Amino acid sequence: MSSLLIVGADHLGNITNRLQSCGFEHICHLKGRKCQEVRREIPEDVEHILVLTDYVNHNLSKVIKQKAKEKSVPIYFAKRSWCSIYRVLEENKLAKEKIV
């Protein structure tokens, strides 16, 4: 089972459907709006983390990056657009199917 934690953005829209078709079965979403979310831990079953850079502040990004490093979970950064997300997935060979 491949799982992904998405950090940032209030609404993901169609992104979750496209990520599922790329092979991610379990997708968690952390909006990152509230100050208290900096204290949240990364769920145990998460295998990858995707940070949407245009929707998170620097502090949250730094904290998530540190927590991912401590747990040895790979972290990726992209903008909220699907083409940016897909490019990151392809560069790191995480996408199982090609989607046009």
Coordinates of N, CA, C and O in Angstrom, one line a residue:
M1 N 0.8 -1.2 0.0 CA 0.0 0.0 0.0 C 0.9 1.2 0.0 O 1.8 1.4 0.8
S2 N 0.7 2.1 -0.9 CA 1.4 3.4 -1.0 C 0.6 4.5 -0.5 O -0.5 4.7 -0.8
S3 N 1.2 5.2 0.5 CA 0.5 6.3 1.2 C 1.2 7.6 1.0 O 2.5 7.6 1.0
L4 N 0.5 8.7 1.0 CA 1.0 10.0 0.8 C 0.4 11.0 1.8 O -0.9 11.0 1.9
L5 N 1.2 11.9 2.3 CA 0.7 13.0 3.2 C 0.9 14.3 2.4 O 2.0 14.6 1.9
I6 N -0.2 15.0 2.1 CA -0.2 16.3 1.4 C -0.3 17.4 2.5 O -1.2 17.4 3.3
V7 N 0.7 18.3 2.4 CA 0.7 19.4 3.4 C 0.4 20.7 2.6 O 1.2 21.0 1.6
G8 N -0.6 21.4 2.9 CA -0.9 22.7 2.3 C -2.2 22.6 1.4 O -2.6 21.5 1.1
A9 N -2.7 23.8 1.1 CA -3.9 23.9 0.3 C -5.2 23.6 1.1 O -5.2 22.6 1.9
D10 N -6.2 24.4 1.0 CA -7.5 24.2 1.7 C -8.3 23.1 1.1 O -8.8 22.2 1.7
H11 N -8.3 23.1 -0.3 CA -9.0 22.1 -1.0 C -8.1 21.5 -2.1 O -7.4 22.2 -2.7
L12 N -8.2 20.2 -2.2 CA -7.4 19.5 -3.2 C -8.1 19.3 -4.6 O -7.4 19.1 -5.6
G13 N -9.4 19.4 -4.5 CA -10.1 19.2 -5.8 C -9.9 17.9 -6.4 O -10.1 16.9 -5.7
N14 N -9.5 17.9 -7.7 CA -9.4 16.6 -8.4 C -8.0 16.0 -8.2 O -7.8 14.9 -8.7
I15 N -7.1 16.6 -7.4 CA -5.8 16.1 -7.3 C -5.8 14.7 -6.6 O -5.0 13.9 -7.0
T16 N -6.7 14.5 -5.6 CA -6.7 13.2 -5.0 C -7.0 12.1 -5.9 O -6.5 11.0 -5.9
N17 N -8.0 12.3 -6.8 CA -8.3 11.3 -7.8 C -7.2 11.0 -8.7 O -6.9 9.8 -9.0
R18 N -6.5 12.0 -9.1 CA -5.3 11.8 -10.0 C -4.2 11.1 -9.3 O -3.5 10.2 -9.9
L19 N -4.0 11.4 -8.0 CA -3.0 10.7 -7.3 C -3.3 9.2 -7.1 O -2.4 8.4 -7.1
Q20 N -4.6 9.0 -6.9 CA -5.0 7.6 -6.7 C -4.8 6.8 -8.0 O -4.4 5.6 -8.0
S21 N -5.0 7.4 -9.1 CA -4.7 6.7 -10.4 C -3.2 6.6 -10.7 O -2.9 5.8 -11.5
C22 N -2.4 7.3 -10.0 CA -1.0 7.2 -10.1 C -0.4 6.1 -9.1 O 0.8 5.8 -9.1
G23 N -1.3 5.5 -8.3 CA -0.9 4.4 -7.5 C -0.9 4.7 -6.0 O -0.5 3.8 -5.2
F24 N -1.3 5.8 -5.5 CA -1.4 6.1 -4.1 C -2.7 5.7 -3.6 O -3.8 6.2 -4.0
E25 N -2.7 4.7 -2.7 CA -4.0 4.2 -2.2 C -4.5 4.9 -1.0 O -5.7 5.0 -0.8
H26 N -3.6 5.5 -0.2 CA -4.0 6.2 1.0 C -3.5 7.6 1.0 O -2.2 7.8 0.9
I27 N -4.3 8.6 1.0 CA -3.9 10.0 0.9 C -4.4 10.8 2.1 O -5.6 10.8 2.4
C28 N -3.5 11.3 2.9 CA -3.9 12.2 4.0 C -3.6 13.6 3.6 O -2.7 13.9 2.9
H29 N -4.4 14.5 4.2 CA -4.3 15.9 3.9 C -4.2 16.8 5.2 O -5.0 16.6 6.0
L30 N -3.2 17.6 5.2 CA -3.0 18.5 6.3 C -3.0 19.9 5.7 O -2.1 20.3 4.9
K31 N -4.1 20.7 6.1 CA -4.3 22.0 5.4 C -3.1 23.0 5.7 O -2.7 23.7 4.9
G32 N -2.6 23.0 6.9 CA -1.6 23.9 7.3 C -2.0 25.3 7.6 O -1.1 26.2 7.6
R33 N -3.2 25.5 7.8 CA -3.7 26.9 8.0 C -3.5 27.3 9.5 O -3.2 28.4 9.8
K34 N -3.8 26.4 10.4 CA -3.8 26.7 11.8 C -2.4 26.6 12.4 O -1.6 25.7 12.0
C35 N -2.1 27.5 13.3 CA -0.8 27.5 13.9 C -0.5 26.1 14.7 O 0.6 25.7 14.7
Q36 N -1.5 25.5 15.2 CA -1.4 24.3 16.0 C -1.0 23.1 15.1 O -0.5 22.1 15.6
E37 N -1.1 23.2 13.8 CA -0.8 22.1 12.9 C 0.7 21.8 12.8 O 1.1 20.8 12.4
V38 N 1.5 22.8 13.3 CA 2.9 22.6 13.3 C 3.3 21.5 14.3 O 4.3 20.8 14.1
R39 N 2.5 21.3 15.3 CA 2.7 20.3 16.4 C 2.3 18.9 16.0 O 2.7 18.0 16.7
R40 N 1.5 18.8 15.0 CA 1.0 17.4 14.6 C 2.2 16.5 14.1 O 3.1 17.0 13.5
E41 N 2.1 15.3 14.4 CA 3.1 14.3 14.0 C 2.7 13.7 12.7 O 1.5 13.7 12.3
I42 N 3.7 13.2 12.0 CA 3.5 12.5 10.7 C 2.9 11.1 11.1 O 3.4 10.4 11.9
P43 N 1.8 10.8 10.4 CA 1.2 9.4 10.7 C 2.2 8.3 10.4 O 3.0 8.4 9.5
E44 N 2.0 7.2 11.1 CA 3.0 6.1 11.0 C 3.0 5.4 9.7 O 4.0 5.0 9.2
D45 N 1.8 5.4 9.0 CA 1.7 4.6 7.8 C 2.1 5.5 6.5 O 2.0 5.0 5.4
V46 N 2.5 6.7 6.7 CA 2.9 7.6 5.6 C 4.2 7.2 5.0 O 5.2 7.0 5.7
E47 N 4.3 6.9 3.7 CA 5.5 6.6 3.0 C 6.2 7.7 2.3 O 7.4 7.7 2.0
H48 N 5.4 8.7 1.9 CA 5.9 9.9 1.2 C 5.1 11.2 1.6 O 4.0 11.1 2.0
I49 N 5.8 12.3 1.6 CA 5.2 13.6 1.9 C 5.3 14.5 0.7 O 6.4 14.6 0.2
L50 N 4.2 15.2 0.4 CA 4.2 16.2 -0.6 C 3.8 17.5 0.0 O 2.7 17.6 0.6
V51 N 4.7 18.5 -0.1 CA 4.4 19.9 0.4 C 4.0 20.8 -0.7 O 4.8 20.9 -1.7
L52 N 2.8 21.4 -0.7 CA 2.4 22.3 -1.7 C 2.9 23.7 -1.3 O 2.3 24.3 -0.4
T53 N 4.0 24.1 -1.9 CA 4.7 25.3 -1.5 C 4.0 26.6 -1.5 O 4.3 27.5 -0.8
D54 N 3.0 26.7 -2.4 CA 2.3 28.0 -2.5 C 1.2 28.2 -1.5 O 0.5 29.2 -1.5
Y55 N 1.1 27.2 -0.6 CA 0.0 27.2 0.4 C 0.5 27.0 1.8 O -0.3 26.7 2.7
V56 N 1.8 27.0 2.1 CA 2.3 26.8 3.5 C 3.3 27.9 3.8 O 3.9 28.4 2.9
N57 N 3.4 28.1 5.1 CA 4.3 29.1 5.5 C 5.7 28.5 5.7 O 5.8 27.2 5.8
H58 N 6.7 29.3 5.9 CA 8.1 28.7 6.0 C 8.3 27.9 7.2 O 9.0 26.9 7.2
N59 N 7.7 28.3 8.3 CA 7.8 27.6 9.6 C 7.3 26.2 9.5 O 7.9 25.2 9.9
L60 N 6.1 26.0 8.9 CA 5.5 24.7 8.8 C 6.3 23.8 7.9 O 6.5 22.7 8.1
S61 N 6.8 24.4 6.8 CA 7.6 23.7 5.8 C 8.9 23.2 6.5 O 9.3 22.0 6.3
K62 N 9.5 24.0 7.3 CA 10.7 23.6 8.0 C 10.5 22.5 9.0 O 11.2 21.6 9.1
V63 N 9.4 22.6 9.7 CA 9.1 21.6 10.8 C 8.7 20.3 10.1 O 9.2 19.2 10.6
I64 N 7.9 20.3 9.1 CA 7.6 19.0 8.4 C 8.8 18.4 7.8 O 9.0 17.2 7.8
K65 N 9.7 19.2 7.2 CA 11.0 18.7 6.6 C 11.8 18.0 7.7 O 12.4 17.0 7.5
Q66 N 11.9 18.6 8.9 CA 12.7 18.1 10.0 C 12.1 16.8 10.5 O 12.8 15.8 10.7
K67 N 10.8 16.7 10.6 CA 10.1 15.5 11.1 C 10.2 14.4 10.1 O 10.4 13.2 10.4
A68 N 10.2 14.7 8.8 CA 10.3 13.7 7.7 C 11.8 13.2 7.8 O 12.0 12.0 7.6
K69 N 12.7 14.0 8.0 CA 14.1 13.6 8.1 C 14.3 12.6 9.3 O 15.0 11.6 9.2
E70 N 13.7 12.9 10.4 CA 13.8 12.1 11.6 C 13.2 10.7 11.4 O 13.7 9.7 11.9
K71 N 12.1 10.7 10.6 CA 11.5 9.4 10.4 C 11.9 8.7 9.1 O 11.4 7.7 8.7
S72 N 12.9 9.3 8.4 CA 13.4 8.8 7.1 C 12.3 8.6 6.1 O 12.2 7.7 5.3
V73 N 11.4 9.6 6.0 CA 10.3 9.6 5.0 C 10.7 10.6 3.9 O 11.0 11.8 4.2
P74 N 10.7 10.2 2.7 CA 11.0 11.2 1.6 C 10.0 12.3 1.5 O 8.8 12.0 1.6
I75 N 10.5 13.5 1.2 CA 9.6 14.7 1.2 C 9.9 15.3 -0.2 O 11.0 15.4 -0.7
Y76 N 8.8 15.8 -0.8 CA 8.8 16.4 -2.1 C 8.1 17.8 -2.0 O 7.1 17.9 -1.3
F77 N 8.5 18.7 -2.8 CA 7.9 20.0 -2.9 C 7.4 20.3 -4.3 O 8.1 20.1 -5.2
A78 N 6.2 20.9 -4.3 CA 5.6 21.2 -5.6 C 4.6 22.3 -5.4 O 4.2 22.6 -4.3
K79 N 4.2 23.0 -6.5 CA 3.1 23.9 -6.5 C 1.8 23.1 -6.5 O 1.8 21.9 -6.8
R80 N 0.7 23.8 -6.3 CA -0.6 23.1 -6.3 C -1.1 22.6 -7.7 O -1.9 21.8 -7.7
S81 N -0.5 23.1 -8.7 CA -1.0 22.7 -10.1 C -0.6 21.2 -10.3 O 0.4 20.7 -9.9
W82 N -1.5 20.5 -11.0 CA -1.3 19.1 -11.3 C 0.0 18.9 -12.1 O 0.7 17.9 -11.8
C83 N 0.3 19.7 -13.0 CA 1.5 19.5 -13.8 C 2.8 19.6 -13.0 O 3.7 18.8 -13.2
S84 N 2.8 20.5 -12.0 CA 3.9 20.6 -11.1 C 4.0 19.3 -10.2 O 5.1 18.8 -10.0
I85 N 2.9 18.9 -9.7 CA 2.8 17.7 -8.8 C 3.3 16.4 -9.6 O 4.1 15.6 -9.2
Y86 N 2.7 16.3 -10.8 CA 3.1 15.1 -11.7 C 4.5 15.1 -12.0 O 5.2 14.1 -12.1
R87 N 5.1 16.3 -12.3 CA 6.5 16.4 -12.6 C 7.4 15.9 -11.5 O 8.3 15.1 -11.7
V88 N 7.0 16.2 -10.2 CA 7.8 15.8 -9.1 C 7.6 14.3 -8.9 O 8.6 13.6 -8.6
L89 N 6.4 13.7 -9.2 CA 6.2 12.3 -9.1 C 7.0 11.5 -10.1 O 7.6 10.5 -9.8
E90 N 7.1 12.1 -11.3 CA 7.8 11.4 -12.4 C 9.3 11.5 -12.1 O 10.0 10.5 -12.4
E91 N 9.8 12.6 -11.7 CA 11.2 12.8 -11.4 C 11.7 11.8 -10.3 O 12.8 11.3 -10.3
N92 N 10.8 11.5 -9.4 CA 11.2 10.6 -8.3 C 10.6 9.2 -8.5 O 10.6 8.3 -7.6
K93 N 10.1 8.9 -9.7 CA 9.6 7.6 -10.2 C 8.5 7.1 -9.2 O 8.5 5.9 -8.8
L94 N 7.6 8.0 -8.8 CA 6.5 7.6 -7.9 C 5.2 7.3 -8.7 O 4.3 6.6 -8.1
A95 N 5.1 7.8 -9.8 CA 3.9 7.6 -10.6 C 3.9 6.3 -11.3 O 4.9 6.0 -12.0
K96 N 2.9 5.5 -11.1 CA 2.9 4.1 -11.6 C 2.3 4.1 -13.0 O 2.6 3.3 -13.9
E97 N 1.4 5.0 -13.3 CA 0.7 5.1 -14.7 C 0.9 6.5 -15.2 O 1.1 7.5 -14.5
K98 N 1.0 6.6 -16.5 CA 1.0 7.9 -17.2 C -0.4 8.4 -17.3 O -1.3 7.8 -17.8
I99 N -0.6 9.7 -16.9 CA -1.9 10.4 -17.1 C -1.6 11.6 -17.9 O -0.7 12.4 -17.7
V100 N -2.5 11.8 -18.9 CA -2.4 13.0 -19.7 C -3.4 14.0 -19.3 O -4.5 13.7 -18.9

